Short mmCIF file of C-alpha atoms and ligand atoms in Angstrom, two decimals:
data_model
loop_
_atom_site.label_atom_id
_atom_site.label_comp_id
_atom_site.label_asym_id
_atom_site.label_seq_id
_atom_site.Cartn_x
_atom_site.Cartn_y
_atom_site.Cartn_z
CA UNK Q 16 -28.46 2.89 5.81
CA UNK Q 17 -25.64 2.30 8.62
CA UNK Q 18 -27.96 0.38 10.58
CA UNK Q 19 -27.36 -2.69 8.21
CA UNK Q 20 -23.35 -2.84 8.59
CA UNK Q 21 -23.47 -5.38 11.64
CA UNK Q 22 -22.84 -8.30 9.79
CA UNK Q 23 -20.05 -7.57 8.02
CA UNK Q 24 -17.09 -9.84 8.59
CA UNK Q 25 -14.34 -8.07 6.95
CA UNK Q 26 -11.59 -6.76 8.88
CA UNK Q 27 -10.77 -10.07 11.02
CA UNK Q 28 -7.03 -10.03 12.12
CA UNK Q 29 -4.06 -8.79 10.24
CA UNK Q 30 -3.11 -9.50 6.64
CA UNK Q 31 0.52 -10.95 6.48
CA UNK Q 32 1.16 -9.15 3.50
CA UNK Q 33 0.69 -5.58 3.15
CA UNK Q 34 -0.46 -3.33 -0.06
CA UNK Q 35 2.06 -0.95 0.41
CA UNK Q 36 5.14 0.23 3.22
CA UNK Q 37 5.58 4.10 4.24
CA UNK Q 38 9.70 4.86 4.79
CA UNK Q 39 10.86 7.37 6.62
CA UNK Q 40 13.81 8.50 4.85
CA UNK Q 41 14.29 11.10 7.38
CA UNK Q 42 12.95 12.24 10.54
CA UNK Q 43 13.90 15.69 9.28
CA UNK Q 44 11.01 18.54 7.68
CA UNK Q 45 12.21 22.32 7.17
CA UNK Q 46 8.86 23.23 8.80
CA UNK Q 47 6.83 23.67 11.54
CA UNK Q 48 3.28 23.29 11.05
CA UNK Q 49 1.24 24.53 14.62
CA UNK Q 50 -1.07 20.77 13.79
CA UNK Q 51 2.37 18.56 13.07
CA UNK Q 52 2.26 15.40 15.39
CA UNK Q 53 5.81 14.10 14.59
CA UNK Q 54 7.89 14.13 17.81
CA UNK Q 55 11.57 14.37 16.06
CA UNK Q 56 11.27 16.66 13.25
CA UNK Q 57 13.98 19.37 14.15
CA UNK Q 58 16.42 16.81 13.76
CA UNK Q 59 18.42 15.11 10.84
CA UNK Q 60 18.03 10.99 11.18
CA UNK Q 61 18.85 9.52 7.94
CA UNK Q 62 17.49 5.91 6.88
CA UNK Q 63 20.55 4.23 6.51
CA UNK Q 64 20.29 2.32 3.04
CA UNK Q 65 21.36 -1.09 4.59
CA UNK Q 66 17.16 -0.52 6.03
CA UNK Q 67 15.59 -0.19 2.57
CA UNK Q 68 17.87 -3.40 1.22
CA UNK Q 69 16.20 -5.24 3.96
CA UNK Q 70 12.61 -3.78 3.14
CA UNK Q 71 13.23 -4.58 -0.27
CA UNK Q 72 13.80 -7.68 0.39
CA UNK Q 73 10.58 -8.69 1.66
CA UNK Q 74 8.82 -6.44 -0.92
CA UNK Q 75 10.47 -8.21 -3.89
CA UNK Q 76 7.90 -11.30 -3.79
CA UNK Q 77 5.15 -8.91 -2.73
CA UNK Q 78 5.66 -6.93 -5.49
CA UNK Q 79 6.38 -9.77 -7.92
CA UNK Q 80 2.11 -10.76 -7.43
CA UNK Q 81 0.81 -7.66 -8.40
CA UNK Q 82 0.65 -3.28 -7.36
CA UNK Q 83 2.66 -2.72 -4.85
CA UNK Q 84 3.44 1.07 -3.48
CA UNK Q 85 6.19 2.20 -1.05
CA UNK Q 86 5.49 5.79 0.42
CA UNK Q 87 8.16 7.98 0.93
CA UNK Q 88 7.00 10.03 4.65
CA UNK Q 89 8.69 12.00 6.87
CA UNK Q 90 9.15 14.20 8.39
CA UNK Q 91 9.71 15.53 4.88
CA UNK Q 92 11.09 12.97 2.49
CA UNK Q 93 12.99 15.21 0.03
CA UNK Q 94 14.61 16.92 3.48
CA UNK Q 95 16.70 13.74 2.84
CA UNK Q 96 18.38 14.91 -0.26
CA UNK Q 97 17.99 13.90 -3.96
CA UNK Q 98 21.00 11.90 -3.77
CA UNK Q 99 20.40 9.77 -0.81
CA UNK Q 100 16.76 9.14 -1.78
CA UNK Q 101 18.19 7.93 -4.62
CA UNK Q 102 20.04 5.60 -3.23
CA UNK Q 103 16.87 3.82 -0.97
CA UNK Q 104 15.04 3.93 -3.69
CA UNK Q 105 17.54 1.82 -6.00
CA UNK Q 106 17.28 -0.91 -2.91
CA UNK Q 107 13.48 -1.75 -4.83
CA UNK Q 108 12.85 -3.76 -7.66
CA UNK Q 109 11.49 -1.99 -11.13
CA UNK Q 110 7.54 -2.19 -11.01
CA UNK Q 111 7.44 -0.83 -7.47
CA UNK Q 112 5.36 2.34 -7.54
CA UNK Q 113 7.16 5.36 -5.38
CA UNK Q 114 5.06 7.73 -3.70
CA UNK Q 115 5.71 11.26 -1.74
CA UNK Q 116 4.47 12.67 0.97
CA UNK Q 117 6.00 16.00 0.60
CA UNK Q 118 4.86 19.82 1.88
CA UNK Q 119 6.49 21.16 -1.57
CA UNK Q 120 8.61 23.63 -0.49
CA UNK Q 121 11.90 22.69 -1.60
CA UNK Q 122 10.22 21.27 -5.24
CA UNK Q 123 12.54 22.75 -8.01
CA UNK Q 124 13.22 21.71 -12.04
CA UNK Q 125 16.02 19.48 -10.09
CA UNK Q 126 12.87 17.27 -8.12
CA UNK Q 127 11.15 17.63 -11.05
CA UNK Q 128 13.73 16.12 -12.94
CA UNK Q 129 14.05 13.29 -10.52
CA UNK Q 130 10.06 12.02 -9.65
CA UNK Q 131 10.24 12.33 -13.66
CA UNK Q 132 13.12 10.14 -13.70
CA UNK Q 133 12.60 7.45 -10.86
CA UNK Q 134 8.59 7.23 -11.63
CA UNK Q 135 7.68 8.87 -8.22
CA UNK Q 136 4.24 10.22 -7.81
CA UNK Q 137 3.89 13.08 -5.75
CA UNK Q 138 1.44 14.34 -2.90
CA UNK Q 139 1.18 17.56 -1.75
CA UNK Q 140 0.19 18.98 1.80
CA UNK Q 141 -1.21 22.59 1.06
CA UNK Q 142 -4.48 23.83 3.27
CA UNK Q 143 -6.20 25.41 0.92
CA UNK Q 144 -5.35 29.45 -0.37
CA UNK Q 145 -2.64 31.75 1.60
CA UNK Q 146 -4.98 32.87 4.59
CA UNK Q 147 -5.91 29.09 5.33
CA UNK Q 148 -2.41 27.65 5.43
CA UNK Q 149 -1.35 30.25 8.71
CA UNK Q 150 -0.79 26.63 10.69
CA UNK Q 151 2.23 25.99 7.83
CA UNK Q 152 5.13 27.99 8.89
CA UNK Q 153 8.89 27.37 8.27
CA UNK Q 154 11.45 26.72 11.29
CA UNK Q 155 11.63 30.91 11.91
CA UNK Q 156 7.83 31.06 12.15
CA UNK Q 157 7.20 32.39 8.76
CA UNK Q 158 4.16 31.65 6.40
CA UNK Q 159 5.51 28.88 3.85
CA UNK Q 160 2.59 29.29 1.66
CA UNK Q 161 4.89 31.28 -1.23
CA UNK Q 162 6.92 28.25 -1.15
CA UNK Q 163 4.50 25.47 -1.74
CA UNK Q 164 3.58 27.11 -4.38
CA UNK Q 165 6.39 27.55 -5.93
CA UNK Q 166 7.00 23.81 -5.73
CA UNK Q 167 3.56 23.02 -6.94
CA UNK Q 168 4.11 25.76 -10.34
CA UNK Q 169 7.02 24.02 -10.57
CA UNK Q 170 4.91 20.35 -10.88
CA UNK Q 171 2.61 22.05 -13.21
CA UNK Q 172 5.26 23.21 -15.49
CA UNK Q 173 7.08 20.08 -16.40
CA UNK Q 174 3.27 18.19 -16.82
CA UNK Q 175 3.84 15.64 -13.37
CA UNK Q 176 0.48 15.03 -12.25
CA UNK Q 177 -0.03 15.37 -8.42
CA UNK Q 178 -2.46 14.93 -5.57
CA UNK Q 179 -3.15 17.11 -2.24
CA UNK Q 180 -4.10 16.26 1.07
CA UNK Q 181 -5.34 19.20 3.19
CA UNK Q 182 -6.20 19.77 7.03
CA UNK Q 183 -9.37 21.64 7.67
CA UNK Q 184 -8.79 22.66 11.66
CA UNK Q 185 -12.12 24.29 11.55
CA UNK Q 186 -15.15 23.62 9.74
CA UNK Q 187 -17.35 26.45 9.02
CA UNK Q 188 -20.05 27.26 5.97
CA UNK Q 189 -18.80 28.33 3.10
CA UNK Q 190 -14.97 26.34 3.89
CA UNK Q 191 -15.60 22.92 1.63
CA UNK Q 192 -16.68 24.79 -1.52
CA UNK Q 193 -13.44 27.45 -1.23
CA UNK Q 194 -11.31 24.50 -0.47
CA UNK Q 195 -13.12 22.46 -3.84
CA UNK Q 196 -12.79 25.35 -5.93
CA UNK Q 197 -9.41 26.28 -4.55
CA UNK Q 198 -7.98 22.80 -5.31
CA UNK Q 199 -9.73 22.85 -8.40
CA UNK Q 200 -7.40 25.75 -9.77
CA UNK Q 201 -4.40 24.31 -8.07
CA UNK Q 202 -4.40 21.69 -11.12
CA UNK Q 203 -4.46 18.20 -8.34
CA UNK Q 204 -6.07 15.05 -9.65
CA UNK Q 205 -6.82 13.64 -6.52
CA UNK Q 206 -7.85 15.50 -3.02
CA UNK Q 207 -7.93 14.26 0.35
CA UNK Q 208 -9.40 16.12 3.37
CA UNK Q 209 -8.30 15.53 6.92
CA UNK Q 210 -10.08 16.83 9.88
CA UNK Q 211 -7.43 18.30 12.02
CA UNK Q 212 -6.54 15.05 14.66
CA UNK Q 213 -5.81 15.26 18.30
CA UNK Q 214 -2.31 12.89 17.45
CA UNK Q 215 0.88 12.71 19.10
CA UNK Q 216 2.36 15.86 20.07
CA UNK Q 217 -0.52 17.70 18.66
CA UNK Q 218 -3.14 17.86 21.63
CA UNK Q 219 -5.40 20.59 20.46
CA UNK Q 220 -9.31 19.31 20.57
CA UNK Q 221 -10.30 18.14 17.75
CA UNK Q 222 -14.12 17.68 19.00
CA UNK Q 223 -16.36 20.03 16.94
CA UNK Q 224 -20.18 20.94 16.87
CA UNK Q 225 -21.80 17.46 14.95
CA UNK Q 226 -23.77 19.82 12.37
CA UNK Q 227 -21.03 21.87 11.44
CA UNK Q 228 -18.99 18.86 10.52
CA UNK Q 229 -22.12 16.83 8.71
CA UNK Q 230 -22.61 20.49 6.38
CA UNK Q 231 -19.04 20.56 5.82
CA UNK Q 232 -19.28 17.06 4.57
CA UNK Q 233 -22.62 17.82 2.59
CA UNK Q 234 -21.47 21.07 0.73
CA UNK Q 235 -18.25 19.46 -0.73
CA UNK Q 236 -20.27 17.14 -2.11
CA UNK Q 237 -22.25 20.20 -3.52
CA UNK Q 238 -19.26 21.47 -5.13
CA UNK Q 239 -17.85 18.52 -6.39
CA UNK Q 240 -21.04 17.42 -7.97
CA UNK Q 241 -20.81 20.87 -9.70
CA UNK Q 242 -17.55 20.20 -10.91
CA UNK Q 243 -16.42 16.45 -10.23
CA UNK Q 244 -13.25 17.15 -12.15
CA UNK Q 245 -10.81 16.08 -8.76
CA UNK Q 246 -10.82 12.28 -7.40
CA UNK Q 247 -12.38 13.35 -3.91
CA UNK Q 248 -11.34 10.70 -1.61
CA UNK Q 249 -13.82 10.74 1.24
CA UNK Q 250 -16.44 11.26 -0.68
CA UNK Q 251 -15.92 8.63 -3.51
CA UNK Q 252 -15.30 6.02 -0.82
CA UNK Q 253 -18.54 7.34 0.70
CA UNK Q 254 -20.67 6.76 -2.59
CA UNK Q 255 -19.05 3.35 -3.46
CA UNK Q 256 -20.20 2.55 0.17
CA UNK Q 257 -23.69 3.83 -0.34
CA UNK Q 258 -24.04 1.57 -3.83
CA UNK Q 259 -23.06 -1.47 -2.18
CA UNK Q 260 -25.61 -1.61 0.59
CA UNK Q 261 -28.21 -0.41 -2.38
CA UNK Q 262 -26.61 -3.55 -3.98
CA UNK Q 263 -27.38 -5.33 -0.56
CA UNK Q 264 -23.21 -6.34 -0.74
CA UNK Q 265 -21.75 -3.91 1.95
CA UNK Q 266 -20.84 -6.84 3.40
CA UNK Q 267 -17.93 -7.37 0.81
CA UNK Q 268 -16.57 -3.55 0.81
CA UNK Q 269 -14.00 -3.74 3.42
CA UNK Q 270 -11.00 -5.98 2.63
CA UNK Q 271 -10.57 -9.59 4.67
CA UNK Q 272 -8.08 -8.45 7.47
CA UNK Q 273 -6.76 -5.02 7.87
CA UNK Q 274 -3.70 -3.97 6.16
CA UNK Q 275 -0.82 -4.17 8.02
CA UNK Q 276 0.77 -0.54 6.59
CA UNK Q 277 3.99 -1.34 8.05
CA UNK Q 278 5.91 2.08 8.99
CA UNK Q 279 9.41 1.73 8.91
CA UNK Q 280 11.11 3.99 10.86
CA UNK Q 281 14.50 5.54 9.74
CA UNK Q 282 16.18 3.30 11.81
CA UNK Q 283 14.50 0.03 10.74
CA UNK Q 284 11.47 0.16 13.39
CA UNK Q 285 8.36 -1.44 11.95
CA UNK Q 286 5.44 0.44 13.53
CA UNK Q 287 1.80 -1.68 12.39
CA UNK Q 288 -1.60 -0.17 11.23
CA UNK Q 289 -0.66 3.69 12.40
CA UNK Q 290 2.28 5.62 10.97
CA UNK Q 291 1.51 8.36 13.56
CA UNK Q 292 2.88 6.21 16.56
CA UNK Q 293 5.86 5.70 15.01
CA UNK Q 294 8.75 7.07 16.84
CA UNK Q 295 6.42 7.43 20.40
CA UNK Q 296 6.59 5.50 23.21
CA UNK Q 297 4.48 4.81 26.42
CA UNK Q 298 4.86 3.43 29.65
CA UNK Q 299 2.65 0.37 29.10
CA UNK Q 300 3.48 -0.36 25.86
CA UNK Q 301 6.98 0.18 25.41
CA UNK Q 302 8.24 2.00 21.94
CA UNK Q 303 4.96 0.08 19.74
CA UNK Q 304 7.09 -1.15 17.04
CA UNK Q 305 6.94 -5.19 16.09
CA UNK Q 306 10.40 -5.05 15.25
CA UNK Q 307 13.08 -3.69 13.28
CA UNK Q 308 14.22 -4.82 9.75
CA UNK Q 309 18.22 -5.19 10.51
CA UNK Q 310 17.52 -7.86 12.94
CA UNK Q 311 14.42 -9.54 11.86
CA UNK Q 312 13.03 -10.00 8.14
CA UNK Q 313 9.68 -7.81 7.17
CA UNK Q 314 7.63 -10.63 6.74
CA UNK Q 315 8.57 -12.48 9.60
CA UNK Q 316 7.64 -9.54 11.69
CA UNK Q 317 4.39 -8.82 10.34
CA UNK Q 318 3.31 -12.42 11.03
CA UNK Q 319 3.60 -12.40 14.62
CA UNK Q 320 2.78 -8.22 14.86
CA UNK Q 321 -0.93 -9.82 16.02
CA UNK Q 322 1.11 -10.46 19.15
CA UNK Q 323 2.38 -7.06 19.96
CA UNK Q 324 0.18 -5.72 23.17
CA UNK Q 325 -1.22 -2.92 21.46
CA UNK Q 326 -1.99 -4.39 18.31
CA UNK Q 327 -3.97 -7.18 20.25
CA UNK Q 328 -5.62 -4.54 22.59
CA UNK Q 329 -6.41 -2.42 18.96
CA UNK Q 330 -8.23 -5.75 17.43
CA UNK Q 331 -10.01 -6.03 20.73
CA UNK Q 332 -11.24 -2.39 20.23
CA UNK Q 333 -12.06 -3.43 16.27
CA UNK Q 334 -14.19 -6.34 17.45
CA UNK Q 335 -16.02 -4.24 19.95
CA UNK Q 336 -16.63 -1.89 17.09
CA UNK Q 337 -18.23 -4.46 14.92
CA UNK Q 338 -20.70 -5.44 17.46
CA UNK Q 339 -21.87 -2.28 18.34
CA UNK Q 340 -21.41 0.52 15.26
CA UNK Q 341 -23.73 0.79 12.82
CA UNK Q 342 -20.85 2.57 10.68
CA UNK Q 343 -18.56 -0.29 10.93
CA UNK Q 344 -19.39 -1.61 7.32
CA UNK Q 345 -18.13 2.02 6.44
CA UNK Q 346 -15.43 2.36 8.41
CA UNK Q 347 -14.23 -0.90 9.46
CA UNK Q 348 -13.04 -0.13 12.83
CA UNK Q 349 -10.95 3.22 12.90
CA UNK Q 350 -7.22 3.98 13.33
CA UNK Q 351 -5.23 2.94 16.24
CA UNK Q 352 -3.72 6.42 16.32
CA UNK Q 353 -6.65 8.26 17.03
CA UNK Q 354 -7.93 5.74 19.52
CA UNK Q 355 -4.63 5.99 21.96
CA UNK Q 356 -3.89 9.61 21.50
CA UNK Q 357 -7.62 10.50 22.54
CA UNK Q 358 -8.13 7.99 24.73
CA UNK Q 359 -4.82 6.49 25.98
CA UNK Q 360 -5.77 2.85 25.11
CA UNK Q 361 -6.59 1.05 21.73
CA UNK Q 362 -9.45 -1.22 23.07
CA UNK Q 363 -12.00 1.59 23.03
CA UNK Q 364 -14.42 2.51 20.15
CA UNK Q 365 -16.01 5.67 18.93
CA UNK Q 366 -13.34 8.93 19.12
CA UNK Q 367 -13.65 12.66 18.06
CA UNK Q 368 -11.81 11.28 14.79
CA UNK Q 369 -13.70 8.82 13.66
CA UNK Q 370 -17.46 11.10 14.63
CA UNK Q 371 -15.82 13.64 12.54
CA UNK Q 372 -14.22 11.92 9.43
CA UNK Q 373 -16.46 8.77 9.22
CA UNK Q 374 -20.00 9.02 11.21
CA UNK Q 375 -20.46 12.73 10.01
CA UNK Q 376 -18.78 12.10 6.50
CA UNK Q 377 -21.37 9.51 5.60
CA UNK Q 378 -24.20 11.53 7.10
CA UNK Q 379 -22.79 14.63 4.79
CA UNK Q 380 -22.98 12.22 1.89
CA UNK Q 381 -26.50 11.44 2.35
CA UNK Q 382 -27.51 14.90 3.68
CA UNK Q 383 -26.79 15.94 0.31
CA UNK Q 384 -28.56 13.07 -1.53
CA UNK Q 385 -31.55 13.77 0.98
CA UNK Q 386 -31.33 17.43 -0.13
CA UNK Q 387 -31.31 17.13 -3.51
CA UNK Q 388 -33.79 14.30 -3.91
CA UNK Q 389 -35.49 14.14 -7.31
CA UNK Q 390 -39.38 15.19 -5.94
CA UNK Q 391 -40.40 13.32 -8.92
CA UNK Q 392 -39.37 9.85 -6.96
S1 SF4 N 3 -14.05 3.78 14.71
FE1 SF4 N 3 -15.91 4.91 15.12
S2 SF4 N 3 -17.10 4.96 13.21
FE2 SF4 N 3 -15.50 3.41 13.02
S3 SF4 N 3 -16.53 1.49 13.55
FE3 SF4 N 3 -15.53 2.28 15.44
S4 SF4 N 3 -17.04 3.58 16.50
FE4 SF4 N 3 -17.75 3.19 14.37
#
């Protein structure tokens, strides 16, 4: 099946307008998770709201053609205070969706009250039960699992619905249907599954035995074709991918030019295609943003981000992709994250990351279709 993705022609270049923006609203989070790869989350950097006025800005027309999201990131977005979140988020127009990143723990009636209030849809980092979450500790060193959730109870009770995203540092047999059925109880909508990621000041391996990770991949889709009650975003992705090259139109999948998923930094940085190299900086590349929003309007900056070094040397590394991946209709060229913090440059192709969440995620998918062939056909 992957062997027909070389002529797909999507992913040329950089959109100049993005689907959505991720704001850090502080560099701030109240814990300390052993996998975190954000460089300045002990301390307390506030987005000043003169930086969401000029996001808005550009976001107003944007938003004004159709969906448009802004992601509230961190370190942890609601470290930044009900009140002053407030205030960047009255900088957007009405019809702007508002998204959280959040870990949950300091979710009360109060938040509730709030995402209720300004529309905000919430996602929640949680790892699965209390003995898979011992990488999520608080500032002192202590398991925070009590405290997400309490923050996720508190969700449930006043009826906001809610999605989790989950790291799975270790993939074993028996993991992906605990974590399905797990999340299944927890009451989320919509699931996402992250392979841990060797990323910025997280340098544990992240290179794992190839069959472990293609079972892990097969048996969720075991469980969630048992119960396919949860929007299970690798996998769905992976099955719309699979019908279009039935379809023969795997070709049209991947969108035109990659999204441009500006990251704007709390102090007006706009960091391109990778949110985890915002706030990093490197010798040959300098601090990798394209600009920053008090000097320079969004959209101007996104049209020349193309020039940034990196970002050229990263669509050098997408093209050499295309030519020579058979996944590439699947993936459409990885992350720039993963390629520098693996392999120090951008113009490279396949990393730990993308053999783990894309090559053995599609060969999971069809493992299981393989497996539970009808012998009738
Ligand atoms: S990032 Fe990896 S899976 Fe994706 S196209 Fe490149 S080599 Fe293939």
């Amino acid at each position: 099946m992957a062997a027909r993705c070389r002529s797909v022609t999507g992913m040329r270049g950089i959109a100049a307008v993005p689907s959505y923006v991720v704001m850090q609203p502080t560099t701030l989070c109240n814990l300390d998770c052993a996998y975190c790869y954000l460089p300045h989350r002990a301390a307390d950097r506030r987005m000043p709201v003169a930086v969401a006025e000029a996001v808005a800005a550009a976001v107003t027309p944007w938003a004004a053609r159709g969906r448009f999201s802004v992601v509230w990131h961190g370190g942890e977005p609601l470290a930044a205070g009900r009140e002053h979140l407030a205030a960047l988020i009255a900088a957007f127009p009405a019809g702007v969706e508002h998204h959280v990143q959040t870990n949950a723990t300091l979710i009360d009636d109060a938040w509730c009250a709030f995402f209720a209030a300004h529309g905000v849809r919430v996602s929640v980092s949680v790892d699965g039960p209390a003995a898979r979450n011992g990488e999520r500790v608080t500032r002192a060193g202590r398991p925070a699992y009590d405290r997400i959730v309490r923050g996720v109870a508190a969700l449930r009770r006043h009826g906001l619905p809610f999605s989790a995203l989950a790291v799975v540092s270790r993939p074993t047999p028996g993991l992906a249907t605990e974590l399905y059925d797990y999340f299944l109880d927890l009451g989320c909508d919509v699931l996402g599954l992250n392979i841990e990621e060797t990323e910025g000041v997280n340098t544990r391996s992240n290179a794992h035995d190839a069959a472990a990770v293609t079972a892990f991949w097969a048996e969720l889709v075991a469980a969630w074709r048992r119960a396919p009650r949860v929007h299970l975003r690798e996998v769905e992705w992976s099955l719309r991918y699979a019908a279009a090259v039935l379809d023969g139109a795997e070709g049209d999948l991947l969108p035109r030019q990659l999204d441009p998923i500006p990251t704007i930094g709390y102090d007006g940085s706009v960091t391109v295609l990778s949110p985890e190299l915002a706030g990093f900086s490197d010798a040959r590349y300098g601090d990798f943003s394209s600009g920053n929003v008090l000097a320079t309007p969004l959209a101007e900056i996104l049209a020349g981000a193309a020039g940034t070094d990196w970002v050229g040397e990263f669509l050098t590394g997408v093209e050499a992709c295309r030519s020579s991946c058979p996944y590439f209709g699947f993936c459409g060229g990885g992350h720039a994250a993963n390629r520098y913090f693996e392999q120090g440059r951008f113009d490279g192709t396949e990393t730990e990351h993308c053999r783990n969440s894309k090559i053995r995620l599609l060969e999971g998918v069809l493992e299981h279709a393989r497996d539970h062939e009808s012998p009738a056909r």
